[in-house]
């Protein structure tokens, strides 16, 4: 398997524009996580899906953020409208069901909002 | 709410030294703890996963220990090499709810040739 695949790797956009980040989890993994990483706050969990259903979205910072998982092989994180303070690296991770399984991370999307 | 602290925040050592990275967490009700490595501009690579019932886990020159009751884990790196330079992250998985993973800020390691 190619691992967790995220696209794009880098995104530069102007304030106010809509941004969509994409993630393809590892095949067979039914848990998917979106994280945001900044220098100040480290890695923060934004949302967790299990079997395509959002279980915990308490980490989503504002209503401008939304995430979907229409099927087991695809998820999106959308920011609309984007703001400069949204600039960060966004990671997607997936894991198999179970207490003793480890999470695998994608390479991340570096978002810059100017 | 789980809080994870990693000490030191940064570490610079000469090649060949043995070193210890520390991680402490406030909620000891965990299922397991994972150590990750992150290279600059890259994603996270899993190094070791240690279950709550285990005391240690080893992989090559890496050894992770877990003292669940005191909320501590250490990552021991033997005979450090310049290629070990990276940020190391500790991530305990809680046993409540959906077993949420919480990350520390990390320890940035530089191994000098």
Tab-separated table of C-alpha atoms in Angstrom, chain A residues 9 33 35 37-43 45 48 55-56 58 89 91 95 98-108 110, chain B residues 31-32 34 36 38 40-49 51-53 87 89 93-94 98-105:
chain	number	residue	atom	x	y	z
A	9	UNK	CA	1.306	18.952	-0.659
A	33	UNK	CA	-8.176	11.634	11.703
A	35	UNK	CA	-4.826	17.109	12.551
A	37	UNK	CA	0.167	21.351	13.296
A	38	UNK	CA	1.551	24.764	14.217
A	39	UNK	CA	4.730	25.800	15.974
A	40	UNK	CA	2.809	27.263	18.885
A	41	UNK	CA	0.241	24.536	19.506
A	42	UNK	CA	1.815	21.414	18.070
A	43	UNK	CA	-0.516	18.740	16.694
A	45	UNK	CA	-6.928	16.835	16.511
A	48	UNK	CA	-12.166	11.878	13.883
A	55	UNK	CA	-17.370	10.754	15.903
A	56	UNK	CA	-15.699	13.796	17.390
A	58	UNK	CA	-14.902	19.162	18.900
A	89	UNK	CA	0.362	21.973	8.154
A	91	UNK	CA	-2.204	16.015	8.482
A	95	UNK	CA	-5.689	3.238	11.469
A	98	UNK	CA	-8.895	-1.967	17.419
A	99	UNK	CA	-7.227	-0.827	20.577
A	100	UNK	CA	-3.785	-2.119	19.737
A	101	UNK	CA	-3.311	-0.766	16.257
A	102	UNK	CA	-1.072	2.102	15.321
A	103	UNK	CA	-1.878	5.231	13.369
A	104	UNK	CA	-0.220	6.044	10.049
A	105	UNK	CA	0.188	9.613	8.898
A	106	UNK	CA	0.201	11.228	5.489
A	107	UNK	CA	2.906	13.667	4.422
A	108	UNK	CA	0.701	16.637	5.209
A	110	UNK	CA	1.256	22.944	4.061
B	31	UNK	CA	-4.439	1.912	26.196
B	32	UNK	CA	-1.075	2.478	24.631
B	34	UNK	CA	3.145	5.667	20.415
B	36	UNK	CA	6.779	9.125	16.334
B	38	UNK	CA	9.036	13.806	12.252
B	40	UNK	CA	11.466	18.727	8.727
B	41	UNK	CA	8.661	19.302	6.249
B	42	UNK	CA	7.567	15.692	6.430
B	43	UNK	CA	4.859	13.622	8.025
B	44	UNK	CA	5.070	11.462	11.124
B	45	UNK	CA	6.737	8.072	11.091
B	46	UNK	CA	5.766	5.593	13.774
B	47	UNK	CA	8.759	4.316	15.739
B	48	UNK	CA	7.343	2.263	18.560
B	49	UNK	CA	3.946	1.369	19.951
B	51	UNK	CA	0.794	-1.197	25.073
B	52	UNK	CA	-0.386	-0.249	28.562
B	53	UNK	CA	0.364	-3.772	29.789
B	87	UNK	CA	11.621	15.891	16.133
B	89	UNK	CA	6.703	13.073	19.402
B	93	UNK	CA	-4.013	6.906	23.463
B	94	UNK	CA	-6.741	7.387	26.061
B	98	UNK	CA	-13.004	6.520	21.321
B	99	UNK	CA	-9.456	6.299	22.587
B	100	UNK	CA	-8.341	9.736	21.518
B	101	UNK	CA	-4.646	10.255	20.793
B	102	UNK	CA	-3.024	13.372	22.248
B	103	UNK	CA	0.359	14.631	21.101
B	104	UNK	CA	3.144	16.413	22.890
B	105	UNK	CA	4.937	19.352	21.265
